[in-house]
Amino acid sequence: MKAWLLEESPGEYRFAEVPTPEPGPDEVRVRLVASALNQMDLWVTRALPRPPLPHVPGGDGAGVIDAVGESVEGWAVGDEVVINPAISCRACPVCLSGESPLCASFGILGEHRWGTHAEQVVVPAANVLAKPEGRSWEEAAAFSLCALTAWRMLRRARLAAGETMLVVGIGGGVSCAGLAVGRAMGAKVYVTSRDPSKRDRAVELGAAGAFDSGEDWPLKAQVVFENVGAATWDRSMRALAPGGRLVTCGGTAGSKVEVSLPRLFFKQYEIIGSTMGSYAEYTQVSELFGQGLDVVVDEVHSGLGAFPDALARLEAAQQLGKIVVRH
Ligand SMILES: [Zn+2]
């Protein structure tokens, strides 16, 4: 098959012919119709982290099953599927308790194993669900990783209908999914961005209001949704209402932050970490997707060969929503 291949890290991708992977007994192989980009596609080229090499990137994709392992039941060649990129052993006590993101062997498609920026990908059969009718291939490729991440974040933050929520730094896939999932959960969702056009677009997408990242944020939110990190941390903490919860899944603009302990305990704040999601959470968010959850597709690039153009847009941080490659 053709695939984007990373042979050293730090390094650059090369469009290469590689052996087509064969599914193991409990795996399926998917011929990808579309894949979507994530920051991980850049990080692995900078050895942050260094993946097992050679490596094929891509955490998000959707396509058609073209081979089925001998023990797999319930799936057949020709089935149209979305792919859950959060992979764990599904057998240890942690997995069996439903907390698979805490499994010792937890891994992410396109980071710990070959991903979706290729003609085909092999995943455990447990990691595919039927593509909902009525959603496009581009949306199906775009929703998984970010919607799953946002769904678990907001469950862990106990977001309730009617609460006020703030998404810090709208633009990337996770923050757009935070806006969509927060609205689906019945919250009033505000956003911040430095970019006026992204603020306008977020309001069009249903944000209750949008603030300039560099100015005061005139609100107190029960839940602050963070993945920026050091650059916004202090203002994110100050945007919490008493008893508020700050939930974070990343620090794209700095990973070390300071916490004022008096502010933390007097105001009874909670700081909550979260990453990816469990198998049950993927099923839940896929049902939301089937019911019409907003998926913001920024740009669609035509042909697997166009991956470098898509990657350049991601690197320039120009996007609002997901950058998709239609294979
Ligand atoms: Zn496990």
Coordinates of C-alpha atoms and ligand atoms in Angstrom, one line a residue:
M1 CA 0.0 0.0 0.0
K2 CA 1.0 3.7 -0.2
A3 CA 1.5 5.4 3.1
W4 CA 3.2 8.5 4.6
L5 CA 6.2 7.1 6.3
L6 CA 8.5 8.5 9.0
E7 CA 11.8 6.6 9.1
E8 CA 13.6 8.8 11.6
S9 CA 12.5 11.2 14.3
P10 CA 13.2 14.1 14.3
G11 CA 12.6 13.7 10.6
E12 CA 10.3 14.2 7.6
Y13 CA 7.5 12.2 6.0
R14 CA 8.1 10.4 2.7
F15 CA 5.3 9.0 0.5
A16 CA 6.3 5.4 0.3
E17 CA 5.2 1.9 -0.8
V18 CA 5.1 -0.3 2.3
P19 CA 3.9 -3.8 2.9
T20 CA 0.1 -4.0 3.3
P21 CA -0.6 -4.9 7.0
E22 CA -2.5 -8.1 7.6
P23 CA -5.1 -8.2 10.4
G24 CA -4.4 -10.4 13.5
P25 CA -7.2 -12.8 14.8
D26 CA -9.2 -10.0 16.6
E27 CA -8.4 -7.2 14.1
V28 CA -9.9 -5.7 11.0
R29 CA -8.3 -3.9 8.1
V30 CA -9.9 -0.7 6.9
R31 CA -9.5 0.8 3.4
L32 CA -9.5 4.5 4.3
V33 CA -11.8 6.9 2.5
A34 CA -10.7 9.9 4.5
S35 CA -8.3 10.7 7.3
A36 CA -8.0 13.8 9.5
L37 CA -5.0 15.5 11.0
N38 CA -4.0 16.0 14.6
Q39 CA -1.1 17.8 16.4
M40 CA 0.3 14.3 17.0
D41 CA 1.1 14.2 13.2
L42 CA 3.6 17.0 13.8
W43 CA 4.9 16.0 17.3
V44 CA 6.0 12.6 16.1
T45 CA 8.3 14.2 13.5
R46 CA 10.0 16.2 16.3
A47 CA 10.5 13.1 18.6
L48 CA 7.9 14.5 21.0
P49 CA 7.3 11.5 21.4
R50 CA 9.5 9.4 19.1
P51 CA 7.2 6.7 17.8
P52 CA 8.3 3.1 17.0
L53 CA 10.1 3.5 13.6
P54 CA 9.3 3.3 10.7
H55 CA 6.0 4.9 11.5
V56 CA 2.8 5.8 9.7
P57 CA 1.0 8.7 11.3
G58 CA -2.7 9.5 11.6
G59 CA -5.1 9.1 14.6
D60 CA -8.4 9.8 12.7
G61 CA -10.0 8.0 9.8
A62 CA -13.0 6.4 8.4
G63 CA -13.4 3.8 5.6
V64 CA -14.6 0.4 4.4
I65 CA -13.5 -2.9 6.0
D66 CA -11.5 -4.9 3.4
A67 CA -10.2 -7.8 5.6
V68 CA -11.4 -9.4 8.8
G69 CA -9.4 -11.5 11.4
E70 CA -10.4 -15.1 11.9
S71 CA -11.9 -14.6 15.4
V72 CA -13.8 -11.4 14.6
E73 CA -17.6 -11.6 14.8
G74 CA -20.1 -9.0 13.7
W75 CA -18.0 -7.4 10.9
A76 CA -17.7 -8.2 7.2
V77 CA -15.8 -7.0 4.2
G78 CA -17.6 -3.9 2.8
D79 CA -18.9 -2.6 6.2
E80 CA -18.5 1.2 6.5
V81 CA -16.9 2.2 9.7
V82 CA -15.5 5.0 11.9
I83 CA -12.3 4.3 13.9
N84 CA -11.8 4.8 17.6
P85 CA -8.1 5.8 18.0
A86 CA -7.9 4.9 21.7
I87 CA -6.6 1.4 21.9
S88 CA -6.1 -0.6 25.1
C89 CA -5.8 -4.3 26.1
R90 CA -9.5 -4.7 27.0
A91 CA -8.6 -7.5 29.4
C92 CA -6.8 -6.1 32.5
P93 CA -8.8 -5.1 35.6
V94 CA -8.4 -1.4 34.7
C95 CA -10.0 -2.0 31.2
L96 CA -12.6 -4.3 32.6
S97 CA -13.6 -1.5 35.1
G98 CA -14.3 0.7 32.1
E99 CA -11.3 3.0 32.6
S100 CA -9.3 1.9 29.5
P101 CA -7.5 5.3 29.1
L102 CA -5.7 4.3 32.4
C103 CA -4.6 0.9 31.1
A104 CA -0.8 0.2 31.3
S105 CA -0.9 -0.7 27.6
F106 CA -3.0 2.2 26.4
G107 CA -2.0 3.6 23.1
I108 CA -3.1 6.0 20.4
L109 CA -3.5 5.1 16.7
G110 CA -0.8 7.0 14.7
E111 CA 1.4 7.4 17.8
H112 CA 2.0 3.9 19.2
R113 CA 1.0 2.0 16.1
W114 CA 0.6 2.7 12.4
G115 CA -2.2 5.1 11.6
T116 CA -4.6 6.4 9.0
H117 CA -2.5 8.6 6.6
A118 CA -2.2 5.5 4.4
E119 CA -4.4 3.5 2.0
Q120 CA -5.2 0.9 4.7
V121 CA -5.0 0.6 8.5
V122 CA -5.3 -2.4 10.8
V123 CA -7.1 -1.9 14.2
P124 CA -8.7 -4.1 16.8
A125 CA -12.3 -5.0 15.7
A126 CA -13.3 -3.4 19.1
N127 CA -12.1 -0.1 17.7
V128 CA -14.5 0.3 14.9
L129 CA -18.2 1.3 14.9
A130 CA -20.6 1.6 12.0
K131 CA -20.4 4.9 10.2
P132 CA -23.7 6.7 10.9
E133 CA -25.9 7.2 7.9
G134 CA -26.3 10.8 6.9
R135 CA -22.8 11.9 7.9
S136 CA -20.2 12.6 5.3
W137 CA -16.9 10.7 5.0
E138 CA -15.1 13.9 5.8
E139 CA -17.1 14.4 9.0
A140 CA -16.7 10.7 9.9
A141 CA -12.9 10.9 9.5
A142 CA -12.8 14.2 11.5
F143 CA -14.9 13.6 14.6
S144 CA -13.3 10.7 16.5
L145 CA -10.2 11.8 18.4
C146 CA -11.3 15.3 19.3
A147 CA -15.0 14.5 20.1
L148 CA -13.9 11.6 22.2
T149 CA -11.4 13.7 24.1
A150 CA -13.9 16.5 24.6
W151 CA -16.6 14.2 25.8
R152 CA -14.4 12.5 28.4
M153 CA -13.1 16.0 29.5
L154 CA -16.6 17.3 30.0
R155 CA -17.9 14.2 31.8
R156 CA -14.9 14.3 34.1
A157 CA -15.6 18.0 34.7
R158 CA -19.3 17.1 35.5
L159 CA -20.6 19.7 33.1
A160 CA -24.3 20.1 33.7
A161 CA -27.1 21.6 31.5
G162 CA -27.5 25.3 32.1
E163 CA -23.9 25.8 33.3
T164 CA -21.5 28.3 31.8
M165 CA -18.4 26.9 30.1
L166 CA -15.4 28.7 28.6
V167 CA -13.3 27.2 25.8
V168 CA -9.9 28.8 25.9
G169 CA -8.3 29.2 22.4
I170 CA -10.9 28.2 19.8
G171 CA -9.4 27.0 16.6
G172 CA -7.9 23.5 17.0
G173 CA -10.0 20.3 16.7
V174 CA -10.3 19.7 20.5
S175 CA -11.5 23.2 21.3
C176 CA -14.1 23.1 18.4
A177 CA -15.2 19.7 19.7
G178 CA -15.4 21.2 23.2
L179 CA -17.8 23.9 21.9
A180 CA -19.9 21.3 20.1
V181 CA -20.1 18.8 22.9
G182 CA -20.6 21.5 25.5
R183 CA -23.6 22.8 23.6
A184 CA -24.9 19.3 23.1
M185 CA -24.8 18.8 26.9
G186 CA -26.9 21.9 27.3
A187 CA -24.2 24.4 28.5
K188 CA -23.9 28.0 27.6
V189 CA -20.4 28.0 25.9
Y190 CA -18.1 31.0 25.5
V191 CA -14.8 31.0 23.7
T192 CA -11.6 33.0 23.5
S193 CA -9.3 33.6 20.5
R194 CA -6.7 36.2 19.4
D195 CA -8.1 36.0 15.9
P196 CA -11.3 38.1 15.3
S197 CA -12.3 35.9 12.3
K198 CA -12.2 32.8 14.6
R199 CA -14.2 34.6 17.2
D200 CA -16.9 35.5 14.6
R201 CA -16.9 31.9 13.3
A202 CA -17.3 30.5 16.8
V203 CA -20.4 32.7 17.4
E204 CA -21.8 31.4 14.0
L205 CA -21.2 27.9 15.3
G206 CA -23.3 28.6 18.4
A207 CA -20.9 30.1 21.0
A208 CA -22.8 32.4 23.4
G209 CA -19.9 34.9 23.1
A210 CA -16.3 35.2 22.1
F211 CA -13.5 37.2 23.9
D212 CA -10.2 38.4 22.7
S213 CA -7.5 36.2 24.3
G214 CA -5.4 39.3 25.1
E215 CA -8.2 41.3 26.9
D216 CA -10.3 40.7 30.0
W217 CA -12.7 37.8 29.9
P218 CA -15.8 39.2 31.5
L219 CA -17.3 36.0 32.8
K220 CA -17.2 33.4 35.6
A221 CA -17.6 29.9 34.3
Q222 CA -18.4 26.6 36.1
V223 CA -16.2 24.8 33.7
V224 CA -13.1 26.1 31.9
F225 CA -11.9 23.9 29.0
E226 CA -8.2 24.1 28.5
N227 CA -5.6 22.8 26.2
V228 CA -3.4 25.9 25.7
G229 CA -1.4 25.6 29.0
A230 CA 1.1 28.2 30.3
A231 CA 0.1 31.0 27.9
T232 CA -3.4 31.2 29.3
W233 CA -3.3 29.3 32.6
D234 CA -3.6 32.2 35.0
R235 CA -6.5 33.9 33.2
S236 CA -8.2 30.5 32.8
M237 CA -8.0 30.0 36.6
R238 CA -9.3 33.6 37.1
A239 CA -12.3 32.8 34.8
L240 CA -13.6 30.1 37.2
A241 CA -16.7 30.7 39.3
P242 CA -16.4 29.7 42.9
G243 CA -16.4 25.9 43.0
G244 CA -15.5 25.8 39.3
R245 CA -13.7 23.0 37.5
L246 CA -10.8 23.6 35.1
V247 CA -10.3 20.5 32.8
T248 CA -7.2 20.2 30.7
C249 CA -6.0 17.8 28.0
G250 CA -2.9 19.5 26.9
G251 CA -0.4 22.4 27.0
T252 CA 0.3 23.3 23.4
A253 CA 1.6 26.7 24.5
G254 CA 3.7 25.7 27.5
S255 CA 3.5 22.7 29.8
K256 CA 4.7 24.2 33.1
V257 CA 2.2 26.4 35.1
E258 CA 1.9 28.0 38.5
V259 CA -1.0 27.5 40.8
S260 CA -2.0 29.9 43.6
L261 CA -2.9 27.6 46.4
P262 CA -4.9 30.2 48.4
R263 CA -7.0 30.9 45.3
L264 CA -7.4 27.1 44.7
F265 CA -8.6 26.3 48.2
F266 CA -10.5 29.5 49.1
K267 CA -12.5 29.3 45.9
Q268 CA -12.7 25.5 46.1
Y269 CA -11.6 25.0 42.5
E270 CA -10.8 21.7 40.9
I271 CA -8.1 21.0 38.3
I272 CA -8.8 17.9 36.3
G273 CA -6.6 16.1 33.8
S274 CA -8.1 14.0 31.0
T275 CA -6.9 12.3 27.9
M276 CA -8.6 10.5 25.1
G277 CA -11.6 8.3 26.2
S278 CA -12.8 4.8 27.0
Y279 CA -14.6 2.3 24.7
A280 CA -17.9 3.1 26.4
E281 CA -17.3 6.9 25.9
Y282 CA -16.5 6.3 22.2
T283 CA -19.8 4.5 21.8
Q284 CA -21.6 7.4 23.6
V285 CA -20.0 10.1 21.5
S286 CA -20.5 8.2 18.3
E287 CA -24.2 8.1 19.1
L288 CA -24.1 11.9 19.6
F289 CA -22.4 12.1 16.2
G290 CA -25.1 10.0 14.6
Q291 CA -27.7 12.4 16.1
G292 CA -26.1 15.4 14.5
L293 CA -23.2 16.6 16.7
D294 CA -21.5 19.5 15.0
V295 CA -18.2 18.5 13.4
V296 CA -16.3 21.5 12.1
V297 CA -14.3 20.6 9.0
D298 CA -11.8 23.4 8.1
E299 CA -10.4 22.2 4.8
V300 CA -10.5 19.1 2.7
H301 CA -7.4 18.2 0.7
S302 CA -7.9 15.8 -2.3
G303 CA -5.8 12.7 -2.6
L304 CA -3.6 11.0 0.0
G305 CA -0.7 12.6 -1.8
A306 CA -1.9 16.0 -0.6
F307 CA -1.0 15.2 3.1
P308 CA 1.9 17.7 3.1
D309 CA -0.4 20.6 2.1
A310 CA -2.7 19.6 5.0
L311 CA 0.2 19.3 7.4
A312 CA 1.5 22.8 6.4
R313 CA -1.9 24.3 7.3
L314 CA -1.9 22.6 10.6
E315 CA 1.7 23.8 11.3
A316 CA 0.6 27.4 10.5
A317 CA -2.3 27.1 13.0
Q318 CA -4.6 28.8 10.5
Q319 CA -7.4 26.3 10.9
L320 CA -10.7 26.4 12.6
G321 CA -11.8 22.8 13.0
K322 CA -10.4 19.7 11.4
I323 CA -8.2 19.4 8.4
V324 CA -9.2 16.4 6.3
V325 CA -7.5 14.4 3.6
R326 CA -9.9 12.7 1.2
H327 CA -8.0 9.7 -0.1
Ligands
ZN1 ZN -6.0 -2.9 29.9

